[in-house]
CSV table of C-alpha atoms in Angstrom, one decimal:
chain,number,residue,atom,x,y,z
A,410,LYS,CA,-3.3,67.3,-56.9
A,411,HIS,CA,-4.9,65.4,-54.2
A,412,ILE,CA,-3.2,64.7,-50.8
A,413,LYS,CA,-5.1,62.9,-48.0
A,414,GLN,CA,-5.6,64.6,-44.7
A,415,GLU,CA,-3.6,63.3,-41.7
A,416,SER,CA,-6.8,61.7,-40.3
A,417,ASP,CA,-7.2,59.7,-43.5
A,418,MET,CA,-3.6,58.4,-43.5
A,419,GLY,CA,-3.9,55.0,-42.1
A,420,CYS,CA,-2.7,52.1,-44.2
A,421,THR,CA,-3.8,52.2,-47.9
A,422,GLN,CA,-6.1,49.8,-49.5
A,423,SER,CA,-5.3,48.2,-52.9
A,424,SER,CA,-8.0,50.4,-54.5
A,425,ALA,CA,-6.3,53.6,-53.1
A,426,THR,CA,-4.6,55.8,-55.5
A,427,ALA,CA,-2.2,58.6,-54.7
A,428,THR,CA,-2.0,61.3,-57.4
A,429,THR,CA,0.6,63.9,-57.5
A,430,GLY,CA,1.7,66.4,-60.1
A,431,SER,CA,5.4,66.0,-59.6
A,432,LYS,CA,7.8,63.9,-61.7
A,433,ALA,CA,9.6,61.1,-59.6
A,434,GLN,CA,13.0,62.2,-58.5
A,435,GLU,CA,15.7,59.6,-58.5
A,436,THR,CA,18.5,60.0,-56.0
A,437,ALA,CA,21.9,58.5,-55.6
A,438,PRO,CA,22.2,56.7,-52.3
A,439,SER,CA,22.9,59.1,-49.5
A,440,LYS,CA,26.2,59.1,-47.7
A,441,ASN,CA,25.1,60.3,-44.3
A,442,ALA,CA,26.6,58.4,-41.4
A,443,ASN,CA,23.4,58.7,-39.3
A,444,MET,CA,21.1,57.3,-41.9
A,445,GLU,CA,19.8,53.7,-41.4
A,446,GLU,CA,17.6,51.5,-43.6
A,447,PHE,CA,14.5,49.6,-42.5
A,448,GLU,CA,11.9,47.4,-44.3
A,449,LEU,CA,8.1,48.3,-44.1
A,450,LYS,CA,6.5,45.0,-43.0
A,451,LYS,CA,3.0,44.1,-41.9
A,452,ARG,CA,1.4,41.6,-39.5
A,453,ARG,CA,-1.9,41.0,-41.4
A,454,PRO,CA,-3.3,41.6,-44.9
A,455,GLY,CA,-5.6,44.4,-46.0
A,456,CYS,CA,-3.4,47.3,-47.1
A,457,THR,CA,-0.8,47.9,-49.7
A,458,GLY,CA,1.4,50.3,-47.9
A,459,MET,CA,1.3,53.4,-45.7
A,460,PHE,CA,1.1,57.1,-46.5
A,461,TRP,CA,3.8,59.4,-44.9
A,462,ARG,CA,3.3,60.8,-41.5
A,463,SER,CA,4.4,64.4,-40.5
A,464,ASP,CA,7.7,64.9,-38.8
A,465,PRO,CA,6.8,64.2,-35.2
A,466,THR,CA,9.5,66.6,-34.0
A,467,GLY,CA,7.5,69.4,-35.6
A,468,LYS,CA,10.8,70.8,-37.3
A,469,THR,CA,9.6,70.2,-40.9
A,470,ALA,CA,6.1,70.3,-42.3
A,471,LEU,CA,5.1,67.3,-44.6
A,472,ALA,CA,5.4,68.5,-48.2
A,473,GLY,CA,3.3,65.8,-49.8
A,474,ASN,CA,2.8,62.0,-50.2
A,475,ASP,CA,5.1,61.4,-53.2
A,476,HIS,CA,6.6,58.0,-53.3
A,477,TRP,CA,4.7,56.7,-50.2
A,478,PRO,CA,6.0,53.3,-49.2
A,479,ARG,CA,4.3,50.2,-50.4
A,480,ASP,CA,4.6,46.9,-48.7
A,481,GLY,CA,8.2,45.6,-48.6
A,482,ALA,CA,9.6,49.0,-49.3
A,483,ILE,CA,13.1,49.9,-47.9
A,484,LEU,CA,13.2,53.4,-46.1
A,485,ARG,CA,16.4,55.2,-45.4
A,486,GLY,CA,16.5,57.9,-42.7
A,487,THR,CA,17.3,58.9,-39.3
A,488,VAL,CA,15.9,57.4,-36.2
A,489,VAL,CA,14.3,59.7,-33.5
A,490,GLU,CA,12.2,59.1,-30.4
A,491,VAL,CA,9.3,61.5,-29.6
A,492,ASN,CA,7.1,61.0,-26.6
A,493,GLY,CA,8.4,57.5,-26.1
A,494,GLU,CA,7.8,56.4,-29.6
A,495,LYS,CA,10.3,55.5,-32.2
A,496,TRP,CA,10.1,57.1,-35.6
A,497,LEU,CA,12.1,57.2,-38.9
A,498,LEU,CA,12.6,60.7,-40.4
A,499,THR,CA,12.8,59.4,-44.0
A,500,ASN,CA,15.0,60.8,-46.7
A,501,GLU,CA,14.6,58.1,-49.3
A,502,VAL,CA,12.5,55.2,-50.3
A,503,LYS,CA,13.2,52.2,-52.5
A,504,GLN,CA,10.0,50.2,-53.4
A,505,LYS,CA,10.0,46.4,-53.3
A,506,GLY,CA,11.3,45.1,-56.6
A,507,SER,CA,13.0,48.3,-57.7
A,508,ASP,CA,16.7,49.3,-57.7
A,509,GLN,CA,16.0,52.9,-57.6
A,510,TRP,CA,16.0,55.1,-54.6
A,511,LYS,CA,13.4,57.9,-54.6
A,512,GLN,CA,13.5,61.1,-52.5
A,513,ALA,CA,10.8,61.2,-49.8
A,514,PRO,CA,9.0,64.4,-49.4
A,515,LYS,CA,10.4,67.0,-47.0
A,516,GLY,CA,9.1,66.2,-43.5
A,517,ALA,CA,8.2,62.6,-44.3
A,518,ALA,CA,8.3,60.2,-41.3
A,519,MET,CA,7.2,56.6,-40.5
A,520,PRO,CA,6.4,55.2,-37.1
A,521,PHE,CA,8.2,52.0,-36.2
A,522,GLU,CA,4.8,50.5,-35.0
A,523,TYR,CA,1.4,51.4,-36.4
A,524,GLU,CA,-1.7,49.9,-34.7
A,525,ASP,CA,-0.1,46.4,-34.5
A,526,HIS,CA,-0.4,46.2,-38.3
A,527,TYR,CA,2.7,47.8,-39.9
A,528,TYR,CA,6.2,48.0,-38.5
A,529,LEU,CA,9.8,48.8,-39.5
A,530,GLU,CA,12.5,46.2,-39.2
């Protein structure tokens, strides 16, 4: 099992592979009133998605990088603000072209802006 270190977790190049030993978990859409959905978009080419970030609130450690969102994925979670920056504490991800929601790892988060490259909308 290979999980990239936080310092390696910029955007992912098309040649990057994420290997995990766990089987994909399918989930039914969550019925949490506080959950919101956003699409992972980018401003320029070069990457194929973004690895998960650790929960910026520090409440939950990142459990892994399963189902990291590729370009155009829909993320479902709760919006928080930490040190003036907006984050999505992500519960589920639906990859572009798929109709199945997958459970995000515990502690998975995504910034609303990343180095003027990726953003959530």
